[in-house]
C-alpha cells in the first residue's frame, strides 16, 4: 500500500526541506573541517605571502573547531527534526494501514505494537520510544513554530522537548502564545535577552515555566490549591549504601528549609572545617529532621538567610491575584506572597514593582547602608550568576565591578554584576569579560575568541491592573498606592 496519500503534503515538504538542509550543513561542516591556511593563501603572490606570514595556525585551528561545533549542533537539531517528522509519518501511516479499532483494548494493543516497532528500529527502550512518539505528535500537530525552529537549527532537541513539556495541558491558543513569546522576536512582548537557542536547556526551562505560570488559562491560585493536596515525602535507595529523601512541599516552605540549611552550613564553614558546603548542608538537614540540635554558631558569615519576594503592588494590596516571584524559585501565588509579608518572615525581603511597566519600585529593607541596598538591588536584577548558563543562586554569589575600580569603574548598579566564586575567578584569570549593564538588565559576556553571549534577564511584564483602573490616566488609586508604600 502506498503511503504518500497518508502523509500530508506539508509533512513530505518538511522532510524534503530537512534533507536538503542536512545536505547543505554537511557541506558546510566539510568546508570548516578542511580549513587550512595554506589552502586559502597563495604564497606565489606578495599579498598571499604577507597573509601567510601574519597567520596564526593554532588560533585559526581553534576558531575552525568552534565553527565546526556550531555546525554540528545545527546538524543535530535538523536531524532531530527529521526524526520527528519520520516518527509522526510512521504513526500516521501505521494507523491508516489498519481498520479503525473497535475497542479500547484493540487500540491499546496497536499503540503498544507501534511503540515496540520504533523502539526496535532506534534501539531504545519502549518508554523512550513512547515518549518520542508523543513528542513527535505534539510538534507536528500543535507546535509548528518549535518544529520549524528545530529544523532551522535555532533550538536544540532539548529545547523543543521543554516546549512540549511546558505546553502539555494547554489549549491550542495558549500553546501558540507560549511558542510565539519565545520563538518569534516580532511577537507582542517577546522574550527579552538571549534567544531561546542561546540559553542552556535548564535556564530555558526556568524561563518557560515562569511565563507559563503567569499566562496559564487557569489561575495559579487554583492550581496551587490543587497541588498542595499532592504534598508528600519520598524515599529512594541508591548505590554504595546511600539513599535519597525528597519532600514535595509548597514553594515558600521548601525555599525556607533550603535557605535555613544553607545559612547554617555557611555559618559552620571555616579553616578548621574539613567538610564541603554541600556535605555540611546534608549533615545539618539530617540533624534537623532527626530532631538533633544543629550548631548555629561558628566561623564565617551570619546564618541569616535573606530571600526576596517580588510582589506586584496591586497583588500586595489584595486588589489582584497576579503571581509574585520568589527569589530562587519562580512564580508563586499572590496569597502565598501576602502571607509571607504579613507574617513578617525575617528571611524574606519585599520588592514592589511599578504597575505601569513592571520595573522595580521599592525594596523593603532594615538597613539603609548603601552597599547593602545595592546588593539587594543586584540580586533582584540578576537573580543568579550572570555568566552564560550558570544557575548558581543569588545568595551564594559575589558583587563584582564590571569595570574595575582601579580602572575608573564606579560603584553603581550599572557597573555591578553577580558572579559565583567560580566565574568570578574566571573573569579575573582569563580573557572572558562582561559587557556593559544598566539598572534593569544584567551584563552579557564576551569570550576570549570574541564571541558574544547575550544576558539572560527575566521577562519583566507590566503588572495586571484592577478592573476600571486605567494606567494611562490619573486614578484615585494612585494616592492609595503612595500611602501604602510610605506606610510600609
Tab-separated table of C-alpha atoms in Angstrom:
chain	number	residue	atom	x	y	z
A	1	UNK	CA	0.000	0.000	0.000
A	2	UNK	CA	1.304	3.440	-0.903
A	3	UNK	CA	1.698	5.916	1.912
A	4	UNK	CA	2.131	9.288	0.137
A	5	UNK	CA	-1.637	9.766	0.279
A	6	UNK	CA	-1.499	9.271	4.016
A	7	UNK	CA	1.415	11.571	4.783
A	8	UNK	CA	0.250	15.126	4.125
A	9	UNK	CA	1.899	17.409	1.620
A	10	UNK	CA	3.159	19.541	4.469
A	11	UNK	CA	4.870	16.563	6.069
A	12	UNK	CA	6.523	15.494	2.799
A	13	UNK	CA	7.651	19.057	2.141
A	14	UNK	CA	9.068	19.261	5.645
A	15	UNK	CA	11.021	16.046	5.199
A	16	UNK	CA	12.354	17.205	1.833
A	17	UNK	CA	13.391	20.555	3.295
A	18	UNK	CA	15.069	18.798	6.221
A	19	UNK	CA	17.066	16.537	3.906
A	20	UNK	CA	18.133	19.495	1.783
A	21	UNK	CA	19.150	21.394	4.905
A	22	UNK	CA	21.160	18.431	6.186
A	23	UNK	CA	22.990	18.143	2.879
A	24	UNK	CA	23.875	21.831	2.989
A	25	UNK	CA	25.066	21.593	6.594
A	26	UNK	CA	27.173	18.535	5.781
A	27	UNK	CA	28.903	20.520	3.026
A	28	UNK	CA	29.384	23.446	5.410
A	29	UNK	CA	30.924	21.168	8.037
A	30	UNK	CA	33.243	19.596	5.478
A	31	UNK	CA	34.412	23.048	4.413
A	32	UNK	CA	35.060	24.070	8.027
A	33	UNK	CA	36.983	20.893	8.856
A	34	UNK	CA	39.018	21.128	5.671
A	35	UNK	CA	40.211	24.611	6.642
A	36	UNK	CA	43.936	25.141	6.162
A	37	UNK	CA	45.781	28.430	5.939
A	38	UNK	CA	47.752	27.042	3.012
A	39	UNK	CA	44.536	26.264	1.108
A	40	UNK	CA	43.344	29.876	1.280
A	41	UNK	CA	46.519	31.892	0.738
A	42	UNK	CA	48.769	31.551	-2.226
A	43	UNK	CA	52.441	32.000	-1.489
A	44	UNK	CA	53.037	32.868	-5.132
A	45	UNK	CA	51.838	36.467	-4.713
A	46	UNK	CA	53.227	39.126	-2.374
A	47	UNK	CA	49.748	39.592	-0.853
A	48	UNK	CA	49.375	35.868	-0.187
A	49	UNK	CA	52.845	35.645	1.285
A	50	UNK	CA	52.077	38.558	3.604
A	51	UNK	CA	48.853	36.986	4.834
A	52	UNK	CA	50.603	33.659	5.417
A	53	UNK	CA	53.279	35.397	7.459
A	54	UNK	CA	50.640	37.033	9.660
A	55	UNK	CA	48.570	33.855	10.138
A	56	UNK	CA	48.428	32.096	13.496
A	57	UNK	CA	47.783	28.397	12.694
A	58	UNK	CA	46.783	27.450	16.241
A	59	UNK	CA	44.343	30.328	16.572
A	60	UNK	CA	42.888	29.502	13.146
A	61	UNK	CA	42.537	25.844	14.185
A	62	UNK	CA	40.770	26.787	17.422
A	63	UNK	CA	38.409	29.088	15.525
A	64	UNK	CA	37.600	26.419	12.927
A	65	UNK	CA	36.896	23.877	15.692
A	66	UNK	CA	34.419	26.251	17.350
A	67	UNK	CA	32.799	26.948	13.984
A	68	UNK	CA	32.608	23.194	13.405
A	69	UNK	CA	30.891	22.668	16.756
A	70	UNK	CA	28.319	25.289	15.811
A	71	UNK	CA	27.586	23.477	12.533
A	72	UNK	CA	27.413	20.085	14.293
A	73	UNK	CA	24.870	21.496	16.776
A	74	UNK	CA	22.707	22.664	13.873
A	75	UNK	CA	23.077	19.268	12.168
A	76	UNK	CA	21.923	17.539	15.367
A	77	UNK	CA	18.893	19.838	15.582
A	78	UNK	CA	17.987	19.331	11.921
A	79	UNK	CA	18.423	15.562	12.286
A	80	UNK	CA	16.130	15.624	15.327
A	81	UNK	CA	13.505	17.488	13.277
A	82	UNK	CA	13.765	14.872	10.528
A	83	UNK	CA	13.339	12.127	13.137
A	84	UNK	CA	10.231	13.891	14.480
A	85	UNK	CA	8.676	14.074	11.008
A	86	UNK	CA	9.517	10.437	10.273
A	87	UNK	CA	8.051	9.281	13.587
A	88	UNK	CA	4.845	11.232	13.011
A	89	UNK	CA	4.568	9.977	9.419
A	90	UNK	CA	5.143	6.373	10.540
A	91	UNK	CA	2.452	6.590	13.225
A	92	UNK	CA	0.025	8.155	10.740
A	93	UNK	CA	0.745	5.536	8.080
A	94	UNK	CA	0.584	2.644	10.559
A	95	UNK	CA	-2.842	3.826	11.728
A	96	UNK	CA	-4.066	4.105	8.134
A	97	UNK	CA	-2.923	0.558	7.331
A	98	UNK	CA	-5.369	-0.843	9.888
A	99	UNK	CA	-9.124	-0.672	10.051
A	100	UNK	CA	-10.471	1.573	12.840
A	101	UNK	CA	-10.101	-0.037	16.254
A	102	UNK	CA	-13.350	-1.451	17.593
A	103	UNK	CA	-12.427	-1.487	21.275
A	104	UNK	CA	-10.130	0.327	23.681
A	105	UNK	CA	-8.201	-2.940	24.124
A	106	UNK	CA	-7.551	-3.156	20.385
A	107	UNK	CA	-6.470	0.493	20.244
A	108	UNK	CA	-4.064	-0.032	23.153
A	109	UNK	CA	-2.602	-3.131	21.513
A	110	UNK	CA	-1.930	-1.253	18.280
A	111	UNK	CA	-0.256	1.564	20.172
A	112	UNK	CA	1.938	-0.946	22.003
A	113	UNK	CA	2.898	-2.510	18.674
A	114	UNK	CA	3.887	0.860	17.197
A	115	UNK	CA	5.945	1.713	20.256
A	116	UNK	CA	7.710	-1.652	20.100
A	117	UNK	CA	8.457	-1.170	16.388
A	118	UNK	CA	10.005	2.267	16.963
A	119	UNK	CA	11.958	1.007	19.976
A	120	UNK	CA	13.494	-1.801	17.920
A	121	UNK	CA	14.234	0.458	14.938
A	122	UNK	CA	16.020	3.048	17.106
A	123	UNK	CA	17.464	0.556	19.605
A	124	UNK	CA	15.944	2.352	22.574
A	125	UNK	CA	13.694	1.274	25.412
A	126	UNK	CA	9.942	1.218	24.884
A	127	UNK	CA	9.422	4.004	27.420
A	128	UNK	CA	11.788	6.243	25.439
A	129	UNK	CA	10.107	5.230	22.170
A	130	UNK	CA	6.673	6.065	23.571
A	131	UNK	CA	7.929	9.479	24.706
A	132	UNK	CA	9.422	10.150	21.253
A	133	UNK	CA	6.160	9.313	19.521
A	134	UNK	CA	4.268	11.606	21.885
A	135	UNK	CA	6.711	14.475	21.356
A	136	UNK	CA	6.626	13.964	17.577
A	137	UNK	CA	2.824	14.092	17.595
A	138	UNK	CA	2.800	17.303	19.648
A	139	UNK	CA	5.406	19.048	17.499
A	140	UNK	CA	3.798	18.132	14.171
A	141	UNK	CA	0.222	18.904	15.201
A	142	UNK	CA	0.322	21.668	17.832
A	143	UNK	CA	3.763	23.296	17.826
A	144	UNK	CA	4.732	24.164	14.239
A	145	UNK	CA	6.937	27.106	15.221
A	146	UNK	CA	9.005	24.934	17.546
A	147	UNK	CA	9.415	22.282	14.847
A	148	UNK	CA	10.460	24.900	12.283
A	149	UNK	CA	12.983	26.385	14.744
A	150	UNK	CA	14.354	22.894	15.411
A	151	UNK	CA	14.721	22.157	11.710
A	152	UNK	CA	16.440	25.508	11.153
A	153	UNK	CA	18.914	24.729	13.939
A	154	UNK	CA	17.777	27.702	16.039
A	155	UNK	CA	16.948	25.484	19.025
A	156	UNK	CA	18.149	22.050	20.109
A	157	UNK	CA	16.120	18.877	20.629
A	158	UNK	CA	16.263	19.523	24.373
A	159	UNK	CA	14.732	22.982	23.881
A	160	UNK	CA	11.982	21.502	21.717
A	161	UNK	CA	11.274	18.868	24.372
A	162	UNK	CA	10.949	21.581	27.023
A	163	UNK	CA	8.375	23.402	24.895
A	164	UNK	CA	6.443	20.146	24.511
A	165	UNK	CA	6.564	19.512	28.274
A	166	UNK	CA	5.503	23.003	29.270
A	167	UNK	CA	2.625	23.199	26.770
A	168	UNK	CA	1.157	19.878	27.893
A	169	UNK	CA	-2.325	20.570	29.210
A	170	UNK	CA	-2.585	23.975	27.498
A	171	UNK	CA	-5.196	24.651	24.833
A	172	UNK	CA	-4.155	25.487	21.277
A	173	UNK	CA	-4.250	29.265	21.767
A	174	UNK	CA	-2.193	29.161	24.978
A	175	UNK	CA	0.406	26.837	23.414
A	176	UNK	CA	0.680	29.099	20.378
A	177	UNK	CA	1.144	32.139	22.624
A	178	UNK	CA	3.967	30.424	24.525
A	179	UNK	CA	5.644	29.429	21.259
A	180	UNK	CA	5.388	32.940	19.870
A	181	UNK	CA	6.725	34.568	23.043
A	182	UNK	CA	9.971	32.586	22.966
A	183	UNK	CA	10.464	31.895	19.246
A	184	UNK	CA	9.003	34.944	17.444
A	185	UNK	CA	11.009	38.143	18.050
A	186	UNK	CA	8.160	40.146	16.453
A	187	UNK	CA	5.536	38.873	18.906
A	188	UNK	CA	3.991	41.369	21.355
A	189	UNK	CA	6.144	41.463	24.491
A	190	UNK	CA	8.559	38.905	23.031
A	191	UNK	CA	11.109	37.271	25.360
A	192	UNK	CA	13.914	39.622	26.317
A	193	UNK	CA	17.629	38.914	26.453
A	194	UNK	CA	19.230	35.824	24.957
A	195	UNK	CA	17.229	33.932	22.323
A	196	UNK	CA	15.794	30.527	23.220
A	197	UNK	CA	18.575	28.608	21.465
A	198	UNK	CA	21.247	30.678	23.236
A	199	UNK	CA	20.082	29.544	26.677
A	200	UNK	CA	21.225	26.265	28.167
A	201	UNK	CA	18.192	23.949	28.499
A	202	UNK	CA	17.919	24.295	32.291
A	203	UNK	CA	17.802	28.094	32.053
A	204	UNK	CA	15.348	27.923	29.163
A	205	UNK	CA	13.027	25.622	31.110
A	206	UNK	CA	13.034	28.040	34.036
A	207	UNK	CA	12.046	30.974	31.815
A	208	UNK	CA	9.367	28.961	30.006
A	209	UNK	CA	7.919	27.658	33.270
A	210	UNK	CA	7.797	31.164	34.749
A	211	UNK	CA	5.995	32.547	31.692
A	212	UNK	CA	3.589	29.591	31.619
A	213	UNK	CA	2.697	30.119	35.273
A	214	UNK	CA	1.818	33.766	34.650
A	215	UNK	CA	-0.211	33.133	31.483
A	216	UNK	CA	-1.855	29.788	32.215
A	217	UNK	CA	-5.624	29.898	31.473
A	218	UNK	CA	-6.284	28.582	34.980
A	219	UNK	CA	-5.116	30.864	37.784
A	220	UNK	CA	-2.025	29.951	39.771
A	221	UNK	CA	-4.071	30.226	42.965
A	222	UNK	CA	-6.401	27.412	41.821
A	223	UNK	CA	-3.590	25.191	40.541
A	224	UNK	CA	-1.578	25.714	43.719
A	225	UNK	CA	-4.553	24.773	45.905
A	226	UNK	CA	-4.917	21.527	43.958
A	227	UNK	CA	-1.198	20.765	44.093
A	228	UNK	CA	-0.970	21.281	47.861
A	229	UNK	CA	-3.064	18.125	48.184
A	230	UNK	CA	-0.232	16.212	46.476
A	231	UNK	CA	2.436	17.121	49.053
A	232	UNK	CA	4.445	14.095	50.055
A	233	UNK	CA	7.790	12.679	51.147
A	234	UNK	CA	9.605	10.112	49.025
A	235	UNK	CA	12.433	7.694	49.734
A	236	UNK	CA	14.639	6.093	47.077
A	237	UNK	CA	17.564	3.707	47.780
A	238	UNK	CA	20.774	4.406	45.875
A	239	UNK	CA	24.099	2.657	45.290
A	240	UNK	CA	27.005	2.352	47.737
A	241	UNK	CA	24.874	2.324	50.841
A	242	UNK	CA	23.252	5.710	50.085
A	243	UNK	CA	19.674	6.852	49.596
A	244	UNK	CA	17.628	9.918	48.564
A	245	UNK	CA	14.955	11.704	50.607
A	246	UNK	CA	12.660	14.123	48.754
A	247	UNK	CA	9.973	16.483	50.043
A	248	UNK	CA	7.237	17.839	47.762
A	249	UNK	CA	6.049	20.959	49.598
A	250	UNK	CA	4.611	24.425	48.935
A	251	UNK	CA	7.371	26.611	47.493
A	252	UNK	CA	7.602	29.032	50.429
A	253	UNK	CA	8.183	26.224	52.938
A	254	UNK	CA	10.637	24.390	50.685
A	255	UNK	CA	12.558	27.603	49.994
A	256	UNK	CA	12.673	28.472	53.695
A	257	UNK	CA	14.006	24.985	54.566
A	258	UNK	CA	16.679	25.237	51.872
A	259	UNK	CA	17.749	28.745	52.881
A	260	UNK	CA	17.889	27.948	56.588
A	261	UNK	CA	20.002	24.842	55.964
A	262	UNK	CA	22.273	26.767	53.580
A	263	UNK	CA	22.716	29.620	56.046
A	264	UNK	CA	23.578	27.252	58.903
A	265	UNK	CA	26.058	25.441	56.659
A	266	UNK	CA	27.767	28.672	55.598
A	267	UNK	CA	27.998	29.722	59.239
A	268	UNK	CA	29.842	26.490	60.077
A	269	UNK	CA	32.447	26.893	57.346
A	270	UNK	CA	35.925	27.839	58.434
A	271	UNK	CA	39.603	26.926	58.264
A	272	UNK	CA	39.111	24.034	60.688
A	273	UNK	CA	36.051	22.599	58.930
A	274	UNK	CA	37.100	19.751	56.564
A	275	UNK	CA	33.632	19.235	55.073
A	276	UNK	CA	32.465	20.906	51.877
A	277	UNK	CA	29.452	23.215	51.904
A	278	UNK	CA	27.374	20.507	50.209
A	279	UNK	CA	28.336	17.947	52.849
A	280	UNK	CA	27.547	20.339	55.706
A	281	UNK	CA	24.103	21.055	54.218
A	282	UNK	CA	23.276	17.353	54.084
A	283	UNK	CA	24.527	16.779	57.651
A	284	UNK	CA	22.607	19.741	59.075
A	285	UNK	CA	19.401	18.802	57.255
A	286	UNK	CA	19.645	15.286	58.675
A	287	UNK	CA	20.131	16.730	62.181
A	288	UNK	CA	17.066	18.928	61.834
A	289	UNK	CA	14.890	16.067	60.563
A	290	UNK	CA	16.097	13.663	63.240
A	291	UNK	CA	15.467	16.204	65.995
A	292	UNK	CA	19.092	16.822	66.866
A	293	UNK	CA	20.055	20.415	67.631
A	294	UNK	CA	22.359	21.696	64.929
A	295	UNK	CA	25.079	24.182	65.703
A	296	UNK	CA	24.113	27.731	64.800
A	297	UNK	CA	27.425	29.373	65.536
A	298	UNK	CA	30.862	29.129	64.092
A	299	UNK	CA	33.281	30.974	61.891
A	300	UNK	CA	32.040	32.545	58.702
A	301	UNK	CA	29.125	34.772	57.722
A	302	UNK	CA	25.877	35.282	59.578
A	303	UNK	CA	23.409	32.431	59.353
A	304	UNK	CA	20.518	34.729	58.498
A	305	UNK	CA	19.065	33.733	55.130
A	306	UNK	CA	17.698	36.582	53.038
A	307	UNK	CA	15.332	35.880	50.164
A	308	UNK	CA	13.439	38.472	48.131
A	309	UNK	CA	9.795	38.229	47.160
A	310	UNK	CA	8.942	40.401	44.145
A	311	UNK	CA	5.293	41.390	44.536
A	312	UNK	CA	3.186	43.450	42.101
A	313	UNK	CA	1.877	46.325	44.168
A	314	UNK	CA	-1.776	45.518	43.468
A	315	UNK	CA	-1.227	41.900	44.491
A	316	UNK	CA	0.358	43.027	47.754
A	317	UNK	CA	-2.726	45.128	48.427
A	318	UNK	CA	-5.051	42.229	47.641
A	319	UNK	CA	-6.659	44.047	44.693
A	320	UNK	CA	-5.454	41.482	42.092
A	321	UNK	CA	-4.177	37.907	42.208
A	322	UNK	CA	-1.196	38.389	39.878
A	323	UNK	CA	1.599	35.929	40.799
A	324	UNK	CA	4.610	37.131	42.771
A	325	UNK	CA	8.207	35.996	42.219
A	326	UNK	CA	10.149	34.112	44.877
A	327	UNK	CA	13.911	34.538	44.548
A	328	UNK	CA	15.498	31.203	43.650
A	329	UNK	CA	12.176	29.557	42.756
A	330	UNK	CA	9.926	31.491	40.381
A	331	UNK	CA	6.225	32.461	40.321
A	332	UNK	CA	4.200	31.860	43.496
A	333	UNK	CA	0.517	32.584	44.228
A	334	UNK	CA	-0.244	36.105	45.386
A	335	UNK	CA	-1.835	34.710	48.545
A	336	UNK	CA	1.434	32.986	49.469
A	337	UNK	CA	3.369	36.245	48.963
A	338	UNK	CA	0.890	38.218	51.086
A	339	UNK	CA	1.148	35.582	53.807
A	340	UNK	CA	4.958	35.837	53.820
A	341	UNK	CA	4.812	39.622	54.071
A	342	UNK	CA	2.020	39.717	56.652
A	343	UNK	CA	3.831	37.285	58.942
A	344	UNK	CA	6.955	39.412	58.732
A	345	UNK	CA	9.172	36.473	57.820
A	346	UNK	CA	12.667	37.672	58.691
A	347	UNK	CA	14.238	35.716	55.849
A	348	UNK	CA	12.160	37.441	53.156
A	349	UNK	CA	12.524	40.926	51.701
A	350	UNK	CA	9.658	42.536	49.827
A	351	UNK	CA	10.206	44.014	46.373
A	352	UNK	CA	7.313	46.067	44.968
A	353	UNK	CA	7.115	46.697	41.218
A	354	UNK	CA	5.659	49.605	39.291
A	355	UNK	CA	2.218	48.690	37.915
A	356	UNK	CA	2.864	50.688	34.748
A	357	UNK	CA	5.786	48.710	33.337
A	358	UNK	CA	6.794	46.055	35.868
A	359	UNK	CA	10.005	47.888	36.811
A	360	UNK	CA	11.250	47.697	40.418
A	361	UNK	CA	9.585	50.363	42.524
A	362	UNK	CA	10.839	49.913	46.075
A	363	UNK	CA	12.879	47.426	48.098
A	364	UNK	CA	11.870	46.778	51.689
A	365	UNK	CA	14.934	46.758	53.934
A	366	UNK	CA	16.053	47.029	57.524
A	367	UNK	CA	19.456	48.508	56.710
A	368	UNK	CA	19.861	51.856	54.933
A	369	UNK	CA	23.567	51.486	54.235
A	370	UNK	CA	24.228	51.958	50.503
A	371	UNK	CA	26.329	48.798	49.980
A	372	UNK	CA	23.582	46.581	51.406
A	373	UNK	CA	20.940	48.322	49.312
A	374	UNK	CA	22.998	47.829	46.161
A	375	UNK	CA	23.485	44.166	46.980
A	376	UNK	CA	19.749	43.625	47.208
A	377	UNK	CA	19.073	45.576	44.039
A	378	UNK	CA	21.727	43.493	42.281
A	379	UNK	CA	20.178	40.245	43.485
A	380	UNK	CA	16.778	41.411	42.304
A	381	UNK	CA	18.060	42.418	38.855
A	382	UNK	CA	20.268	39.397	38.146
A	383	UNK	CA	18.673	36.589	40.150
A	384	UNK	CA	21.715	34.361	39.666
A	385	UNK	CA	25.303	34.387	38.466
A	386	UNK	CA	25.304	36.357	35.197
A	387	UNK	CA	27.715	34.009	33.379
A	388	UNK	CA	26.010	32.198	30.461
A	389	UNK	CA	24.310	29.003	31.603
A	390	UNK	CA	25.258	29.328	35.268
A	391	UNK	CA	22.381	28.752	37.709
A	392	UNK	CA	24.226	29.479	40.941
A	393	UNK	CA	21.636	31.188	43.185
A	394	UNK	CA	21.996	34.792	44.255
A	395	UNK	CA	22.606	34.124	47.942
A	396	UNK	CA	25.920	32.394	47.165
A	397	UNK	CA	27.227	34.974	44.683
A	398	UNK	CA	29.574	37.951	44.911
A	399	UNK	CA	29.068	41.520	43.698
A	400	UNK	CA	31.716	42.391	41.143
A	401	UNK	CA	32.718	45.639	39.415
A	402	UNK	CA	32.305	45.147	35.654
A	403	UNK	CA	34.916	47.853	35.087
A	404	UNK	CA	37.461	47.525	37.879
A	405	UNK	CA	37.649	50.307	40.469
A	406	UNK	CA	41.327	50.850	39.715
A	407	UNK	CA	40.421	51.359	36.050
A	408	UNK	CA	37.891	54.082	36.786
A	409	UNK	CA	34.833	51.911	37.403
A	410	UNK	CA	32.185	53.281	39.751
A	411	UNK	CA	30.255	51.519	42.500
A	412	UNK	CA	26.850	51.795	40.853
A	413	UNK	CA	24.224	49.285	39.799
A	414	UNK	CA	25.155	49.836	36.136
A	415	UNK	CA	28.738	48.782	36.870
A	416	UNK	CA	27.959	45.775	39.029
A	417	UNK	CA	27.169	42.152	38.291
A	418	UNK	CA	26.600	38.975	40.278
A	419	UNK	CA	29.223	36.281	39.889
A	420	UNK	CA	29.578	32.935	41.613
A	421	UNK	CA	33.071	32.282	43.022
A	422	UNK	CA	33.985	30.050	40.069
A	423	UNK	CA	33.109	32.578	37.365
A	424	UNK	CA	34.492	35.456	39.426
A	425	UNK	CA	37.874	33.719	39.218
A	426	UNK	CA	37.319	33.042	35.513
A	427	UNK	CA	36.768	36.731	34.834
A	428	UNK	CA	39.974	37.807	36.582
A	429	UNK	CA	42.203	34.979	35.344
A	430	UNK	CA	41.169	34.615	31.690
A	431	UNK	CA	40.054	36.662	28.720
A	432	UNK	CA	36.331	36.347	29.488
A	433	UNK	CA	34.865	39.820	30.044
A	434	UNK	CA	31.389	41.134	30.955
A	435	UNK	CA	29.621	43.605	28.698
A	436	UNK	CA	28.027	46.826	29.949
A	437	UNK	CA	24.910	46.598	32.125
A	438	UNK	CA	22.173	49.018	33.129
A	439	UNK	CA	19.879	49.293	36.169
A	440	UNK	CA	17.299	46.889	34.700
A	441	UNK	CA	19.416	44.466	32.661
A	442	UNK	CA	22.430	42.354	33.691
A	443	UNK	CA	25.561	42.194	31.531
A	444	UNK	CA	26.154	39.829	28.647
A	445	UNK	CA	29.580	38.263	28.150
A	446	UNK	CA	32.326	38.169	25.518
A	447	UNK	CA	34.621	35.152	25.274
A	448	UNK	CA	38.381	35.254	24.591
A	449	UNK	CA	37.625	34.372	20.938
A	450	UNK	CA	35.368	37.416	20.580
A	451	UNK	CA	32.057	35.546	20.654
A	452	UNK	CA	29.242	37.472	22.340
A	453	UNK	CA	26.677	35.837	24.627
A	454	UNK	CA	23.559	37.825	25.472
A	455	UNK	CA	22.339	38.424	29.013
A	456	UNK	CA	19.728	36.037	30.407
A	457	UNK	CA	17.494	38.591	32.101
A	458	UNK	CA	13.967	37.758	33.179
A	459	UNK	CA	10.921	38.619	31.080
A	460	UNK	CA	9.538	41.546	33.048
A	461	UNK	CA	5.947	42.386	32.157
A	462	UNK	CA	3.571	45.227	33.031
A	463	UNK	CA	1.520	44.276	36.045
A	464	UNK	CA	-2.184	43.440	35.847
A	465	UNK	CA	-4.355	46.464	36.610
A	466	UNK	CA	-7.609	46.078	38.554
A	467	UNK	CA	-10.840	46.394	36.547
A	468	UNK	CA	-11.826	50.002	35.910
A	469	UNK	CA	-8.357	51.395	36.595
A	470	UNK	CA	-6.654	52.818	33.511
A	471	UNK	CA	-2.836	53.145	33.649
A	472	UNK	CA	-2.846	55.981	31.088
A	473	UNK	CA	-4.905	58.286	33.282
A	474	UNK	CA	-4.637	59.676	36.756
A	475	UNK	CA	-6.504	57.446	39.177
A	476	UNK	CA	-7.722	57.830	42.760
A	477	UNK	CA	-5.920	54.577	43.404
A	478	UNK	CA	-2.562	56.315	42.931
A	479	UNK	CA	-2.943	58.124	46.250
A	480	UNK	CA	-3.719	54.820	47.957
A	481	UNK	CA	-0.584	53.248	46.444
A	482	UNK	CA	1.634	56.103	47.539
A	483	UNK	CA	0.214	55.979	51.064
A	484	UNK	CA	0.727	52.227	51.155
A	485	UNK	CA	4.366	52.486	50.064
A	486	UNK	CA	5.234	55.163	52.611
A	487	UNK	CA	3.452	53.300	55.379
A	488	UNK	CA	5.289	50.022	54.657
